[in-house]
Short mmCIF file of C-alpha atoms in Angstrom, two decimals:
data_model
loop_
_atom_site.label_atom_id
_atom_site.label_comp_id
_atom_site.label_asym_id
_atom_site.label_seq_id
_atom_site.Cartn_x
_atom_site.Cartn_y
_atom_site.Cartn_z
CA UNK A 30 -11.57 3.50 -18.33
CA UNK A 31 -13.11 4.20 -14.93
CA UNK A 32 -16.10 2.04 -15.72
CA UNK A 33 -13.81 -0.83 -16.62
CA UNK A 34 -11.93 -0.60 -13.38
CA UNK A 35 -15.01 -0.29 -11.24
CA UNK A 36 -16.65 -3.36 -12.79
CA UNK A 37 -16.26 -6.71 -11.00
CA UNK A 38 -13.15 -8.60 -12.03
CA UNK A 39 -13.09 -12.41 -11.78
CA UNK A 40 -9.42 -12.28 -10.71
CA UNK A 41 -9.72 -9.54 -8.10
CA UNK A 42 -12.42 -9.03 -5.48
CA UNK A 43 -13.15 -5.35 -5.16
CA UNK A 44 -15.63 -2.68 -4.21
CA UNK A 45 -15.59 0.99 -5.21
CA UNK A 46 -15.72 4.08 -3.02
CA UNK A 47 -15.51 7.33 -4.96
CA UNK A 48 -14.83 10.97 -4.20
CA UNK A 49 -13.51 14.01 -6.01
CA UNK A 50 -10.68 16.36 -5.22
CA UNK A 51 -11.44 18.57 -8.23
CA UNK A 52 -11.46 22.18 -6.93
CA UNK A 53 -15.16 22.58 -7.73
CA UNK A 54 -17.22 21.24 -4.84
CA UNK A 55 -18.38 17.74 -5.58
CA UNK A 56 -19.49 14.81 -3.49
CA UNK A 57 -19.11 11.55 -5.32
CA UNK A 58 -19.56 7.96 -4.26
CA UNK A 59 -19.22 6.55 -0.77
CA UNK A 60 -16.69 8.97 0.66
CA UNK A 61 -15.79 12.58 -0.04
CA UNK A 62 -13.46 15.38 0.94
CA UNK A 63 -14.71 18.53 2.65
CA UNK A 64 -16.12 21.14 0.24
CA UNK A 65 -13.80 24.06 -0.38
CA UNK A 66 -13.56 26.89 -2.84
CA UNK A 67 -11.08 26.65 -5.68
CA UNK A 68 -8.69 29.11 -4.06
CA UNK A 69 -8.87 27.45 -0.67
CA UNK A 70 -8.33 23.99 -2.13
CA UNK A 71 -5.36 25.02 -4.26
CA UNK A 72 -3.69 26.87 -1.41
CA UNK A 73 -4.18 24.31 1.31
CA UNK A 74 -4.31 20.90 -0.36
CA UNK A 75 -0.74 19.82 0.44
CA UNK A 76 -0.88 21.16 4.01
CA UNK A 77 -4.24 19.59 4.81
CA UNK A 78 -3.34 16.21 3.34
CA UNK A 79 -0.01 15.93 5.14
CA UNK A 80 -1.49 17.14 8.41
CA UNK A 81 -4.46 14.80 8.19
CA UNK A 82 -2.22 11.83 7.59
CA UNK A 83 -0.55 12.22 10.98
CA UNK A 84 -3.54 13.44 13.00
CA UNK A 85 -5.13 10.83 15.27
CA UNK A 86 -8.38 9.47 13.85
CA UNK A 87 -10.40 10.45 16.95
CA UNK A 88 -9.83 12.83 19.81
CA UNK A 89 -8.98 11.56 23.29
CA UNK A 90 -12.44 12.48 24.55
CA UNK A 91 -14.11 10.59 21.71
CA UNK A 92 -11.90 7.58 22.37
CA UNK A 93 -12.84 7.69 26.06
CA UNK A 94 -16.54 7.78 25.25
CA UNK A 95 -16.35 4.90 22.77
CA UNK A 96 -13.61 2.84 24.40
CA UNK A 97 -15.94 0.25 25.93
CA UNK A 98 -17.89 -0.23 22.69
CA UNK A 99 -14.74 -0.35 20.59
CA UNK A 100 -13.08 -2.82 22.98
CA UNK A 101 -15.97 -5.27 22.99
CA UNK A 102 -16.58 -5.02 19.26
CA UNK A 103 -13.06 -4.96 17.86
CA UNK A 104 -11.73 -7.50 20.33
CA UNK A 105 -14.43 -9.98 19.31
CA UNK A 106 -14.30 -9.41 15.53
CA UNK A 107 -10.60 -8.77 15.00
CA UNK A 108 -10.16 -11.91 12.91
CA UNK A 109 -12.83 -10.71 10.46
CA UNK A 110 -11.25 -7.26 10.34
CA UNK A 111 -7.90 -8.94 9.59
CA UNK A 112 -9.50 -10.79 6.68
CA UNK A 113 -10.15 -14.33 7.91
CA UNK A 114 -13.26 -14.39 5.68
CA UNK A 115 -11.70 -12.26 2.95
CA UNK A 116 -13.58 -9.24 4.37
CA UNK A 117 -16.91 -10.64 3.21
CA UNK A 118 -19.68 -8.28 4.27
CA UNK A 119 -17.22 -5.66 5.58
CA UNK A 120 -16.32 -3.71 2.44
CA UNK A 121 -19.70 -2.99 0.89
CA UNK A 122 -20.49 -0.81 2.68
CA UNK A 123 -17.17 -0.25 4.36
CA UNK A 124 -17.53 -1.32 7.99
CA UNK A 125 -16.62 1.53 10.39
CA UNK A 126 -14.19 -0.63 12.35
CA UNK A 127 -12.47 -1.83 9.20
CA UNK A 128 -12.26 1.78 8.00
CA UNK A 129 -10.77 2.73 11.36
CA UNK A 130 -8.15 -0.03 11.16
CA UNK A 131 -7.22 0.84 7.57
CA UNK A 132 -6.64 4.46 8.61
CA UNK A 133 -4.64 3.37 11.64
CA UNK A 134 -2.29 1.20 9.60
CA UNK A 135 -2.04 3.95 6.98
CA UNK A 136 -0.90 6.38 9.67
CA UNK A 137 1.78 3.91 10.75
CA UNK A 138 3.11 4.12 7.18
CA UNK A 139 2.87 7.92 7.21
CA UNK A 140 5.21 7.90 10.19
CA UNK A 141 7.87 6.37 7.91
CA UNK A 142 7.68 9.33 5.54
CA UNK A 143 7.64 11.87 8.36
CA UNK A 144 10.68 10.35 10.06
CA UNK A 145 12.84 9.64 6.99
CA UNK A 146 15.81 12.05 6.86
CA UNK A 147 16.47 13.36 3.34
CA UNK A 148 18.82 16.19 4.36
CA UNK A 149 22.27 15.46 2.82
CA UNK A 150 23.89 17.59 5.54
CA UNK A 151 22.36 15.61 8.37
CA UNK A 152 24.21 12.95 10.32
CA UNK A 153 21.13 10.78 9.94
CA UNK A 154 20.88 11.16 6.18
CA UNK A 155 18.88 8.28 4.62
CA UNK A 156 18.05 6.94 8.07
CA UNK A 157 15.38 7.73 10.67
CA UNK A 158 15.51 11.14 12.32
CA UNK A 159 14.36 9.82 15.69
CA UNK A 160 15.07 7.04 18.13
CA UNK A 161 12.71 4.09 18.44
CA UNK A 162 11.25 5.25 21.76
CA UNK A 163 10.37 8.71 20.44
CA UNK A 164 9.31 7.96 16.87
CA UNK A 165 5.54 8.11 17.29
CA UNK A 166 5.64 11.16 19.55
CA UNK A 167 7.96 13.07 17.19
CA UNK A 168 5.73 12.53 14.15
CA UNK A 169 2.63 13.62 16.03
CA UNK A 170 0.97 10.26 16.69
CA UNK A 171 1.25 10.50 20.47
CA UNK A 172 0.99 7.08 22.04
CA UNK A 173 -0.70 4.68 19.57
CA UNK A 174 -0.26 1.73 21.91
CA UNK A 175 2.70 0.18 20.09
CA UNK A 176 6.39 -0.09 20.86
CA UNK A 177 8.92 0.08 18.03
CA UNK A 178 11.29 -2.87 18.34
CA UNK A 179 13.44 -2.62 15.21
CA UNK A 180 14.31 -0.33 12.31
CA UNK A 181 14.51 -1.91 8.85
CA UNK A 182 16.94 -0.98 6.06
CA UNK A 183 16.96 -1.99 2.39
CA UNK A 184 19.96 -1.88 0.05
CA UNK A 185 19.15 -1.13 -3.61
CA UNK A 186 21.28 -3.37 -5.82
CA UNK A 187 21.63 -0.61 -8.38
CA UNK A 188 24.78 1.25 -9.43
CA UNK A 189 24.34 4.82 -10.66
CA UNK A 190 27.52 6.39 -12.11
CA UNK A 191 26.44 9.93 -11.23
CA UNK A 192 24.57 10.31 -7.98
CA UNK A 193 24.83 12.20 -4.73
CA UNK A 194 23.54 9.35 -2.64
CA UNK A 195 25.96 6.91 -1.01
CA UNK A 196 25.63 3.24 -2.08
CA UNK A 197 24.30 1.99 1.26
CA UNK A 198 21.16 0.77 2.95
CA UNK A 199 18.23 3.14 3.33
CA UNK A 200 15.76 3.18 6.19
CA UNK A 201 12.49 1.85 4.80
CA UNK A 202 10.38 1.14 7.86
CA UNK A 203 10.08 -0.42 11.26
CA UNK A 204 8.67 -3.29 13.30
CA UNK A 205 6.43 -2.55 16.28
CA UNK A 206 4.40 -4.62 18.72
CA UNK A 207 1.24 -3.69 20.61
CA UNK A 208 1.42 -2.93 24.32
CA UNK A 209 -0.48 -4.79 27.01
CA UNK A 210 -3.14 -2.05 27.09
CA UNK A 211 -3.56 -2.25 23.32
CA UNK A 212 -3.83 -6.04 23.51
CA UNK A 213 -6.94 -5.69 25.66
CA UNK A 214 -8.44 -3.27 23.15
CA UNK A 215 -7.46 -5.18 20.01
CA UNK A 216 -8.17 -8.66 21.28
CA UNK A 217 -4.68 -9.96 20.43
CA UNK A 218 -0.99 -9.07 20.41
CA UNK A 219 -0.40 -7.34 17.08
CA UNK A 220 2.99 -7.33 15.37
CA UNK A 221 2.97 -4.52 12.81
CA UNK A 222 5.58 -4.03 10.07
CA UNK A 223 5.41 -0.89 7.93
CA UNK A 224 7.24 0.28 4.81
CA UNK A 225 7.44 3.68 3.16
CA UNK A 226 7.26 4.15 -0.61
CA UNK A 227 9.88 5.13 -3.16
CA UNK A 228 11.91 8.24 -2.33
CA UNK A 229 15.54 7.89 -3.49
CA UNK A 230 16.86 7.57 -7.05
CA UNK A 231 18.15 3.97 -6.75
CA UNK A 232 14.74 2.92 -5.46
CA UNK A 233 13.05 4.49 -8.48
CA UNK A 234 15.41 2.61 -10.79
CA UNK A 235 14.75 -0.64 -8.95
CA UNK A 236 11.04 -0.08 -9.47
CA UNK A 237 11.55 0.00 -13.23
CA UNK A 238 13.28 -3.41 -13.24
CA UNK A 239 9.97 -4.92 -14.27
CA UNK A 240 10.98 -8.41 -15.40
CA UNK A 241 9.56 -11.46 -13.68
CA UNK A 242 11.96 -13.78 -11.90
CA UNK A 243 11.36 -16.86 -9.69
CA UNK A 244 11.13 -15.83 -6.04
CA UNK A 245 12.89 -18.96 -4.70
CA UNK A 246 12.59 -17.77 -1.10
CA UNK A 247 12.19 -21.32 0.20
CA UNK A 248 15.34 -23.22 -0.83
CA UNK A 249 13.74 -26.54 0.08
CA UNK A 250 10.99 -25.90 -2.45
CA UNK A 251 11.97 -23.20 -4.99
CA UNK A 252 8.61 -23.25 -6.82
CA UNK A 253 9.79 -21.97 -10.23
CA UNK A 254 6.23 -21.07 -11.25
CA UNK A 255 6.02 -18.48 -8.45
CA UNK A 256 7.56 -15.36 -9.99
CA UNK A 257 7.88 -11.78 -8.73
CA UNK A 258 9.10 -8.46 -10.09
CA UNK A 259 12.91 -8.47 -10.09
CA UNK A 260 13.34 -4.91 -8.80
CA UNK A 261 11.20 -5.49 -5.72
CA UNK A 262 12.88 -8.82 -5.05
CA UNK A 263 16.28 -7.14 -5.32
CA UNK A 264 15.35 -4.52 -2.72
CA UNK A 265 14.07 -7.27 -0.46
CA UNK A 266 17.06 -9.63 -0.70
CA UNK A 267 20.14 -7.47 -1.45
CA UNK A 268 22.70 -6.65 1.23
CA UNK A 269 25.92 -4.68 1.55
CA UNK A 270 27.99 -7.53 0.16
CA UNK A 271 31.10 -5.38 -0.29
CA UNK A 272 31.43 -4.96 3.46
CA UNK A 273 31.60 -8.00 5.75
CA UNK A 274 30.38 -5.79 8.57
CA UNK A 275 27.67 -4.23 6.42
CA UNK A 276 23.92 -4.49 6.70
CA UNK A 277 22.16 -7.77 6.20
CA UNK A 278 19.42 -7.85 3.62
CA UNK A 279 16.00 -6.40 4.34
CA UNK A 280 14.71 -9.96 4.31
CA UNK A 281 17.21 -11.24 6.88
CA UNK A 282 16.53 -8.33 9.21
CA UNK A 283 12.78 -8.85 9.04
CA UNK A 284 12.65 -12.63 9.35
CA UNK A 285 15.01 -12.49 12.33
CA UNK A 286 12.90 -9.91 14.16
CA UNK A 287 9.59 -11.58 13.35
CA UNK A 288 10.93 -14.92 14.59
CA UNK A 289 12.18 -13.27 17.79
CA UNK A 290 8.82 -11.64 18.52
CA UNK A 291 6.84 -14.79 17.72
CA UNK A 292 9.02 -16.70 20.16
CA UNK A 293 8.79 -13.98 22.81
CA UNK A 294 4.98 -13.93 22.75
CA UNK A 295 4.50 -17.64 22.23
CA UNK A 296 1.21 -18.84 23.67
CA UNK A 297 -0.57 -15.50 23.19
CA UNK A 298 -3.22 -14.67 20.59
CA UNK A 299 -1.15 -13.07 17.80
CA UNK A 300 -1.55 -11.34 14.45
CA UNK A 301 1.03 -10.17 11.93
CA UNK A 302 -0.05 -6.98 10.15
CA UNK A 303 1.98 -5.50 7.31
CA UNK A 304 1.28 -2.14 5.73
CA UNK A 305 2.99 -0.14 3.02
CA UNK A 306 2.52 2.51 0.39
CA UNK A 307 3.63 2.16 -3.25
CA UNK A 308 6.98 0.34 -3.25
CA UNK A 309 6.45 -0.32 0.45
CA UNK A 310 3.31 -2.31 -0.24
CA UNK A 311 5.37 -4.55 -2.54
CA UNK A 312 7.90 -5.21 0.21
CA UNK A 313 5.05 -5.89 2.62
CA UNK A 314 3.53 -8.46 0.29
CA UNK A 315 6.88 -10.15 -0.33
CA UNK A 316 7.46 -10.43 3.41
CA UNK A 317 3.94 -11.76 4.01
CA UNK A 318 4.47 -14.43 1.36
CA UNK A 319 7.91 -15.23 2.75
CA UNK A 320 6.62 -15.67 6.32
CA UNK A 321 3.80 -17.95 5.17
CA UNK A 322 5.96 -19.92 2.71
CA UNK A 323 8.54 -20.65 5.39
CA UNK A 324 5.79 -21.52 7.86
CA UNK A 325 6.91 -19.05 10.54
CA UNK A 326 3.26 -18.33 11.33
CA UNK A 327 2.29 -22.00 11.51
CA UNK A 328 1.38 -23.19 14.99
CA UNK A 329 -0.13 -26.53 14.01
CA UNK A 330 -1.64 -28.51 11.12
CA UNK A 331 -4.72 -26.26 10.93
CA UNK A 332 -3.66 -23.38 13.14
CA UNK A 333 -1.89 -20.36 11.66
CA UNK A 334 -1.18 -16.86 12.98
CA UNK A 335 -3.08 -14.48 10.63
CA UNK A 336 -0.84 -12.63 8.18
CA UNK A 337 -2.55 -9.56 6.70
CA UNK A 338 -1.30 -6.90 4.27
CA UNK A 339 -2.85 -3.41 4.11
CA UNK A 340 -1.64 -2.04 0.78
CA UNK A 341 -1.99 1.63 -0.22
CA UNK A 342 -1.48 2.51 -3.88
CA UNK A 343 0.46 -0.68 -4.49
CA UNK A 344 1.63 -1.99 -7.88
CA UNK A 345 1.45 -5.60 -9.00
CA UNK A 346 4.18 -7.70 -7.40
CA UNK A 347 4.15 -11.11 -9.06
CA UNK A 348 2.57 -13.40 -11.61
CA UNK A 349 -0.55 -15.50 -11.40
CA UNK A 350 1.44 -18.31 -9.76
CA UNK A 351 2.46 -15.89 -6.98
CA UNK A 352 -1.15 -14.78 -6.51
CA UNK A 353 -2.43 -18.36 -6.32
CA UNK A 354 0.31 -19.39 -3.89
CA UNK A 355 -0.44 -16.45 -1.58
CA UNK A 356 -4.11 -17.45 -1.54
CA UNK A 357 -3.18 -21.08 -0.90
CA UNK A 358 -1.01 -20.05 2.06
CA UNK A 359 -3.80 -17.92 3.53
CA UNK A 360 -2.08 -14.55 3.10
CA UNK A 361 -4.78 -11.88 3.25
CA UNK A 362 -4.29 -8.69 1.25
CA UNK A 363 -6.54 -5.62 1.35
CA UNK A 364 -5.63 -3.25 -1.48
CA UNK A 365 -6.73 0.38 -1.17
CA UNK A 366 -6.31 2.00 -4.58
CA UNK A 367 -7.24 5.23 -6.33
CA UNK A 368 -8.88 4.56 -9.68
CA UNK A 369 -6.81 7.45 -11.11
CA UNK A 370 -3.48 6.24 -9.69
CA UNK A 371 -1.30 4.90 -12.54
CA UNK A 372 1.09 3.13 -10.13
CA UNK A 373 -1.64 0.63 -9.23
CA UNK A 374 -1.78 -0.45 -12.88
CA UNK A 375 1.93 -1.27 -13.06
CA UNK A 376 3.79 -3.38 -13.94
CA UNK A 377 1.98 -5.50 -16.49
CA UNK A 378 -0.03 -2.81 -18.26
CA UNK A 379 -0.75 -5.27 -21.07
CA UNK A 380 0.09 -8.72 -19.65
CA UNK A 381 -2.01 -8.89 -16.51
CA UNK A 382 -4.87 -10.82 -14.93
CA UNK A 383 -7.33 -9.27 -17.40
CA UNK A 384 -5.56 -10.57 -20.51
CA UNK A 385 -4.65 -14.14 -19.59
CA UNK A 386 -7.99 -15.64 -20.68
CA UNK A 387 -9.71 -15.27 -24.07
CA UNK A 388 -13.47 -15.21 -24.00
CA UNK A 389 -13.48 -16.57 -20.47
CA UNK A 390 -12.50 -20.03 -21.76
CA UNK A 391 -9.10 -20.21 -23.42
CA UNK A 392 -5.92 -19.40 -21.52
CA UNK A 393 -3.02 -17.88 -23.39
CA UNK A 394 0.26 -19.85 -23.38
CA UNK A 395 2.01 -16.94 -21.61
CA UNK A 396 -0.33 -17.26 -18.62
CA UNK A 397 2.62 -17.58 -16.17
CA UNK A 398 4.15 -14.39 -17.57
CA UNK A 399 1.13 -12.28 -16.68
CA UNK A 400 1.26 -10.02 -13.64
CA UNK A 401 -1.64 -10.32 -11.22
CA UNK A 402 -2.91 -8.33 -8.25
CA UNK A 403 -3.43 -10.23 -5.01
CA UNK A 404 -6.34 -9.83 -2.63
CA UNK A 405 -9.49 -7.78 -2.13
CA UNK A 406 -9.62 -4.29 -3.59
CA UNK A 407 -11.27 -1.13 -2.26
CA UNK A 408 -11.37 1.51 -4.98
CA UNK A 409 -11.32 5.23 -4.22
CA UNK A 410 -11.69 8.06 -6.73
CA UNK A 411 -9.92 11.38 -6.24
CA UNK A 412 -8.15 13.84 -8.53
CA UNK A 413 -7.02 17.45 -8.52
CA UNK A 414 -6.13 19.22 -11.76
CA UNK A 415 -3.89 21.75 -9.96
CA UNK A 416 -1.97 18.97 -8.24
CA UNK A 417 -2.06 15.77 -10.34
CA UNK A 418 0.53 14.06 -8.13
CA UNK A 419 -2.09 13.81 -5.38
CA UNK A 420 -3.51 10.73 -7.11
CA UNK A 421 -0.69 8.65 -5.56
CA UNK A 422 -0.20 10.60 -2.33
CA UNK A 423 -0.72 8.57 0.85
CA UNK A 424 -2.11 11.64 2.62
CA UNK A 425 -4.83 11.83 -0.03
CA UNK A 426 -5.76 8.20 0.54
CA UNK A 427 -6.04 8.65 4.30
CA UNK A 428 -7.89 11.97 4.05
CA UNK A 429 -10.49 10.41 1.80
CA UNK A 430 -11.00 7.46 4.12
CA UNK A 431 -11.45 9.80 7.07
CA UNK A 432 -14.34 11.63 5.39
CA UNK A 433 -17.31 9.30 4.78
CA UNK A 434 -20.11 10.46 2.53
CA UNK A 435 -22.70 12.86 3.89
CA UNK A 436 -26.31 12.40 2.83
CA UNK A 437 -27.98 9.69 0.83
CA UNK A 438 -27.90 11.43 -2.54
CA UNK A 439 -24.72 10.53 -4.38
CA UNK A 440 -23.49 11.91 -7.66
CA UNK A 441 -21.47 9.52 -9.77
CA UNK A 442 -18.43 10.90 -11.60
CA UNK A 443 -17.56 8.71 -14.57
CA UNK A 444 -14.57 10.76 -15.59
CA UNK A 445 -11.10 9.45 -14.87
CA UNK A 446 -7.63 10.89 -14.99
CA UNK A 447 -7.19 10.26 -18.72
CA UNK A 448 -10.48 11.91 -19.71
CA UNK A 449 -9.67 14.89 -17.48
CA UNK A 450 -6.18 15.12 -18.94
CA UNK A 451 -7.59 15.06 -22.48
CA UNK A 452 -10.05 17.83 -21.69
CA UNK A 453 -7.28 19.93 -20.18
CA UNK A 454 -4.99 19.47 -23.18
CA UNK A 455 -7.72 20.17 -25.73
CA UNK A 456 -8.99 23.24 -23.89
CA UNK A 457 -5.51 24.75 -23.76
CA UNK A 458 -5.05 24.18 -27.47
CA UNK A 459 -8.58 25.32 -28.40
CA UNK A 460 -7.65 28.90 -29.28
CA UNK A 461 -4.48 28.03 -31.16
CA UNK A 462 -3.95 26.84 -34.70
CA UNK A 463 -2.56 23.49 -33.60
CA UNK A 464 -4.98 20.95 -35.07
CA UNK A 465 -2.31 18.22 -35.46
CA UNK A 466 -1.30 18.63 -31.81
CA UNK A 467 -4.91 18.40 -30.67
CA UNK A 468 -5.48 15.24 -32.70
CA UNK A 469 -2.26 13.64 -31.48
CA UNK A 470 -3.04 14.45 -27.86
CA UNK A 471 -6.56 13.08 -28.18
CA UNK A 472 -5.35 9.87 -29.82
CA UNK A 473 -2.60 9.39 -27.23
CA UNK A 474 -4.97 9.79 -24.31
CA UNK A 475 -7.50 7.48 -25.96
CA UNK A 476 -4.76 4.89 -26.31
CA UNK A 477 -3.94 5.03 -22.59
CA UNK A 478 -7.61 5.04 -21.73
CA UNK A 479 -8.01 1.66 -23.43
CA UNK A 480 -5.00 0.10 -21.65
#
């Protein structure tokens, strides 16, 4: 299965960067994690990954030494880094400044996880633990050169008869804008909008509402062929309708704030950067499409403010019509995915961009019902048998990106999560008289491997 994913896909532009988090020391592909013994890796993997996700990419001294180079380079090539040329020539190999920006936007998303209050006894339960002025400092990011301007809440339109969570909006992210000092370094005023991934039960249920429905975000032109996953759309558009003083929808909050900031900084060089992990990447893509479809980023006939999505471990969001419309509107999406992460293959395990055409010539009649990924894809490869959940962990993604390969000799690992799982199952059953179980497990894993 890994070889299939790493091969070029006519529907998705991608390049592969591989590494291994298997306890045995291995260096695979373009980037790798530090070598550790099995005991050290098992004991420290969760601590190191979480810590690395909130640690600044470079020390203050390093930043001081490279500030002039970084300023001149990044300020002059920021449009390329934001995807104006679809990252042509920047992903293979991965350009150091693009890598740096990916990590930076990933750490903005990590702040959402660090600041989200999941303590039922807290007064801030299901909201942010900290005020807007102190958010970055409290999560260990220091002063990243951005000011948080608004907190964003989403209301799951899901009723669960038995649950401990109140039916209200949950804090899902924030809007921030770069400071004057950061503008000089970045070459433009950057509006960043970040979203965390799925945490609460209603959000998980919304994620499984995997039917396609017309987006219809522009009432003047509904575009019935542009369809998105109903659960993500529900999170994006639902509000606290039972309370006239309740929260507006996630969409209303975001469009209002983006419009306000665009008006405030009118006349400046601007960019709109959206980043999210898992479910959050879906909300980021919906917002990016919404902004472009409504023309909020349009300054003139051929002059648009760049809208760029940095997606970490994101699932498919819409159908082929949605993908084509995003490309037509100039929405740029950079997808960072782990080849072993099952979330990136959902929804549309069977009906997706790989199955809409037969023999490269004949399109199936259900073409509009096929899910499709949007954008350019950078593929990572990491896995840990002692902690399988790491395949979708944002900290794992960022840790891997922070550790480029060392040396020119690279060992290629062609195993993927399904092959490793099969080997684990068969080895455990090897000394038992459970031949039917071994055969069933092997067949089941082979089935998933071919999906």
